[in-house]
PDB file of C-alpha atoms in Angstrom:
ATOM      1  CA  UNK A   8      88.488 115.737  96.712  1.00 88.00           C
ATOM      2  CA  UNK A   9      92.171 115.714  97.858  1.00 93.00           C
ATOM      3  CA  UNK A  10      91.602 112.608 100.033  1.00 93.00           C
ATOM      4  CA  UNK A  11      89.593 110.849  97.328  1.00 93.00           C
ATOM      5  CA  UNK A  12      92.206 111.473  94.632  1.00 94.00           C
ATOM      6  CA  UNK A  13      95.079 110.494  96.890  1.00 95.00           C
ATOM      7  CA  UNK A  14      93.354 107.291  98.071  1.00 95.00           C
ATOM      8  CA  UNK A  15      92.483 106.270  94.505  1.00 94.00           C
ATOM      9  CA  UNK A  16      96.128 106.737  93.473  1.00 94.00           C
ATOM     10  CA  UNK A  17      97.507 105.009  96.548  1.00 95.00           C
ATOM     11  CA  UNK A  18      99.409 108.106  97.687  1.00 96.00           C
ATOM     12  CA  UNK A  19      99.382 110.577 100.531  1.00 96.00           C
ATOM     13  CA  UNK A  20      98.349 114.245 100.103  1.00 96.00           C
ATOM     14  CA  UNK A  21     101.943 115.126 101.050  1.00 95.00           C
ATOM     15  CA  UNK A  22     103.091 113.293  97.869  1.00 96.00           C
ATOM     16  CA  UNK A  23     101.388 115.955  95.726  1.00 97.00           C
ATOM     17  CA  UNK A  24     103.768 118.588  94.367  1.00 96.00           C
ATOM     18  CA  UNK A  25     100.964 120.987  93.508  1.00 96.00           C
ATOM     19  CA  UNK A  26      97.283 121.190  94.222  1.00 96.00           C
ATOM     20  CA  UNK A  27      95.297 123.575  92.005  1.00 94.00           C
ATOM     21  CA  UNK A  28      91.858 124.143  93.592  1.00 90.00           C
ATOM     22  CA  UNK A  29      88.906 126.072  92.234  1.00 85.00           C
ATOM     23  CA  UNK A  30      89.189 129.416  94.029  1.00 76.00           C
ATOM     24  CA  UNK A  31      85.933 131.258  94.741  1.00 71.00           C
ATOM     25  CA  UNK A  32      87.496 132.417  98.059  1.00 78.00           C
ATOM     26  CA  UNK A  33      91.302 132.133  98.329  1.00 78.00           C
ATOM     27  CA  UNK A  34      91.355 132.539 102.134  1.00 83.00           C
ATOM     28  CA  UNK A  35      88.838 129.723 102.550  1.00 82.00           C
ATOM     29  CA  UNK A  36      90.851 127.459 100.290  1.00 80.00           C
ATOM     30  CA  UNK A  37      94.043 128.202 102.158  1.00 82.00           C
ATOM     31  CA  UNK A  38      92.379 127.655 105.538  1.00 86.00           C
ATOM     32  CA  UNK A  39      91.299 124.160 104.443  1.00 85.00           C
ATOM     33  CA  UNK A  40      94.802 123.006 103.420  1.00 89.00           C
ATOM     34  CA  UNK A  41      95.640 121.475 106.819  1.00 90.00           C
ATOM     35  CA  UNK A  42      92.326 119.652 106.970  1.00 91.00           C
ATOM     36  CA  UNK A  43      93.196 118.033 103.610  1.00 93.00           C
ATOM     37  CA  UNK A  44      96.653 117.007 104.790  1.00 93.00           C
ATOM     38  CA  UNK A  45      98.389 119.621 102.706  1.00 95.00           C
ATOM     39  CA  UNK A  46     101.044 122.132 103.464  1.00 93.00           C
ATOM     40  CA  UNK A  47     100.031 125.598 102.216  1.00 89.00           C
ATOM     41  CA  UNK A  48     103.105 125.639  99.976  1.00 91.00           C
ATOM     42  CA  UNK A  49     101.499 122.833  97.914  1.00 95.00           C
ATOM     43  CA  UNK A  50      98.549 125.022  96.893  1.00 93.00           C
ATOM     44  CA  UNK A  51      98.430 127.154  93.781  1.00 93.00           C
ATOM     45  CA  UNK A  52      96.294 130.066  94.860  1.00 88.00           C
ATOM     46  CA  UNK A  53      95.873 132.962  92.453  1.00 86.00           C
ATOM     47  CA  UNK A  54      92.384 134.134  93.338  1.00 80.00           C
ATOM     48  CA  UNK A  55      93.737 136.929  95.495  1.00 78.00           C
ATOM     49  CA  UNK A  56      95.176 138.488  92.282  1.00 83.00           C
ATOM     50  CA  UNK A  57      92.188 138.098  89.958  1.00 85.00           C
ATOM     51  CA  UNK A  58      89.173 137.391  92.134  1.00 77.00           C
ATOM     52  CA  UNK A  59      86.654 134.658  91.298  1.00 79.00           C
ATOM     53  CA  UNK A  60      87.125 134.022  87.588  1.00 81.00           C
ATOM     54  CA  UNK A  61      84.916 130.946  87.581  1.00 79.00           C
ATOM     55  CA  UNK A  62      85.924 128.086  85.350  1.00 77.00           C
ATOM     56  CA  UNK A  63      89.144 129.906  84.392  1.00 85.00           C
ATOM     57  CA  UNK A  64      90.516 129.685  87.940  1.00 86.00           C
ATOM     58  CA  UNK A  65      92.039 126.241  87.420  1.00 89.00           C
ATOM     59  CA  UNK A  66      93.951 126.897  84.201  1.00 91.00           C
ATOM     60  CA  UNK A  67      94.957 130.391  85.359  1.00 91.00           C
ATOM     61  CA  UNK A  68      96.302 129.175  88.695  1.00 92.00           C
ATOM     62  CA  UNK A  69      98.070 126.210  87.104  1.00 94.00           C
ATOM     63  CA  UNK A  70      99.715 128.446  84.468  1.00 93.00           C
ATOM     64  CA  UNK A  71     100.807 130.971  87.136  1.00 93.00           C
ATOM     65  CA  UNK A  72     102.232 128.240  89.379  1.00 94.00           C
ATOM     66  CA  UNK A  73     104.175 126.624  86.532  1.00 93.00           C
ATOM     67  CA  UNK A  74     105.623 129.949  85.453  1.00 93.00           C
ATOM     68  CA  UNK A  75     106.506 131.295  88.898  1.00 93.00           C
ATOM     69  CA  UNK A  76     107.479 128.323  91.002  1.00 92.00           C
ATOM     70  CA  UNK A  77     107.869 125.540  88.444  1.00 92.00           C
ATOM     71  CA  UNK A  78     106.811 121.958  88.426  1.00 93.00           C
ATOM     72  CA  UNK A  79     109.436 119.294  87.858  1.00 92.00           C
ATOM     73  CA  UNK A  80     108.966 116.418  85.382  1.00 91.00           C
ATOM     74  CA  UNK A  81     107.373 113.479  87.158  1.00 92.00           C
ATOM     75  CA  UNK A  82     105.756 115.460  89.954  1.00 95.00           C
ATOM     76  CA  UNK A  83     102.048 114.914  90.738  1.00 96.00           C
ATOM     77  CA  UNK A  84      99.630 117.737  90.215  1.00 96.00           C
ATOM     78  CA  UNK A  85      96.039 117.604  91.384  1.00 96.00           C
ATOM     79  CA  UNK A  86      93.390 119.803  89.734  1.00 94.00           C
ATOM     80  CA  UNK A  87      90.195 120.037  91.758  1.00 91.00           C
ATOM     81  CA  UNK A  88      87.147 122.018  90.904  1.00 87.00           C
ATOM     82  CA  UNK A  89      83.508 122.459  91.791  1.00 80.00           C
ATOM     83  CA  UNK A  90      80.669 124.597  90.513  1.00 73.00           C
ATOM     84  CA  UNK A  91      76.978 125.299  90.480  1.00 70.00           C
ATOM     85  CA  UNK A  92      74.577 122.540  91.271  1.00 68.00           C
ATOM     86  CA  UNK A  93      77.219 120.663  93.257  1.00 71.00           C
ATOM     87  CA  UNK A  94      79.082 119.734  90.110  1.00 82.00           C
ATOM     88  CA  UNK A  95      82.619 118.688  90.967  1.00 86.00           C
ATOM     89  CA  UNK A  96      85.565 116.736  89.710  1.00 89.00           C
ATOM     90  CA  UNK A  97      89.295 116.274  89.972  1.00 92.00           C
ATOM     91  CA  UNK A  98      92.129 114.903  87.940  1.00 93.00           C
ATOM     92  CA  UNK A  99      95.556 113.810  89.066  1.00 94.00           C
ATOM     93  CA  UNK A 100      98.284 114.190  86.462  1.00 93.00           C
ATOM     94  CA  UNK A 101     101.979 113.455  86.288  1.00 93.00           C
ATOM     95  CA  UNK A 102     103.757 116.572  85.120  1.00 93.00           C
ATOM     96  CA  UNK A 103     104.260 117.319  82.323  1.00 87.00           C
ATOM     97  CA  UNK A 104     101.024 116.076  80.814  1.00 75.00           C
ATOM     98  CA  UNK A 105     101.469 113.992  77.682  1.00 69.00           C
ATOM     99  CA  UNK A 106     101.527 115.986  74.483  1.00 72.00           C
ATOM    100  CA  UNK A 107      98.862 115.111  71.965  1.00 64.00           C
ATOM    101  CA  UNK A 108      99.803 114.864  68.291  1.00 65.00           C
ATOM    102  CA  UNK A 109      98.832 117.986  66.403  1.00 62.00           C
ATOM    103  CA  UNK A 110      95.237 117.980  65.163  1.00 65.00           C
ATOM    104  CA  UNK A 111      94.806 118.243  61.443  1.00 58.00           C
ATOM    105  CA  UNK A 112      91.767 120.247  60.410  1.00 60.00           C
ATOM    106  CA  UNK A 113      89.188 118.056  58.699  1.00 60.00           C
ATOM    107  CA  UNK A 114      89.490 119.943  55.376  1.00 60.00           C
ATOM    108  CA  UNK A 115      93.270 119.873  55.332  1.00 53.00           C
ATOM    109  CA  UNK A 116      94.710 117.783  52.473  1.00 57.00           C
ATOM    110  CA  UNK A 117      96.552 115.500  54.886  1.00 53.00           C
ATOM    111  CA  UNK A 118      93.220 114.562  56.584  1.00 51.00           C
ATOM    112  CA  UNK A 119      91.512 113.955  53.225  1.00 53.00           C
ATOM    113  CA  UNK A 120      94.288 111.490  52.237  1.00 55.00           C
ATOM    114  CA  UNK A 121      93.489 109.105  55.096  1.00 52.00           C
TER     115      UNK A 121
END
């Protein structure tokens, strides 16, 4: 997934500031870093703290990395996950992600006026 995302964006894996992988086994993920062209310092690995937390591993590891080591504006962050049934996906974002306008609940007076 790292190679595919980097190729599609026209960058090298070394251009990624942070890679947040799904983490069923943190040691396995760390051992694959070199094969993916990554330095271990690029990985956000938090599974050794919380174990396999399934779908929550990506947001948890991203939050932990942002809070503990920081991500600078404009840096590239790759989120890569996989799951049961060989379901997988990745997204490459420029940090910080764009902020969406606040959602107005459908029954709020402001929503009814439009």
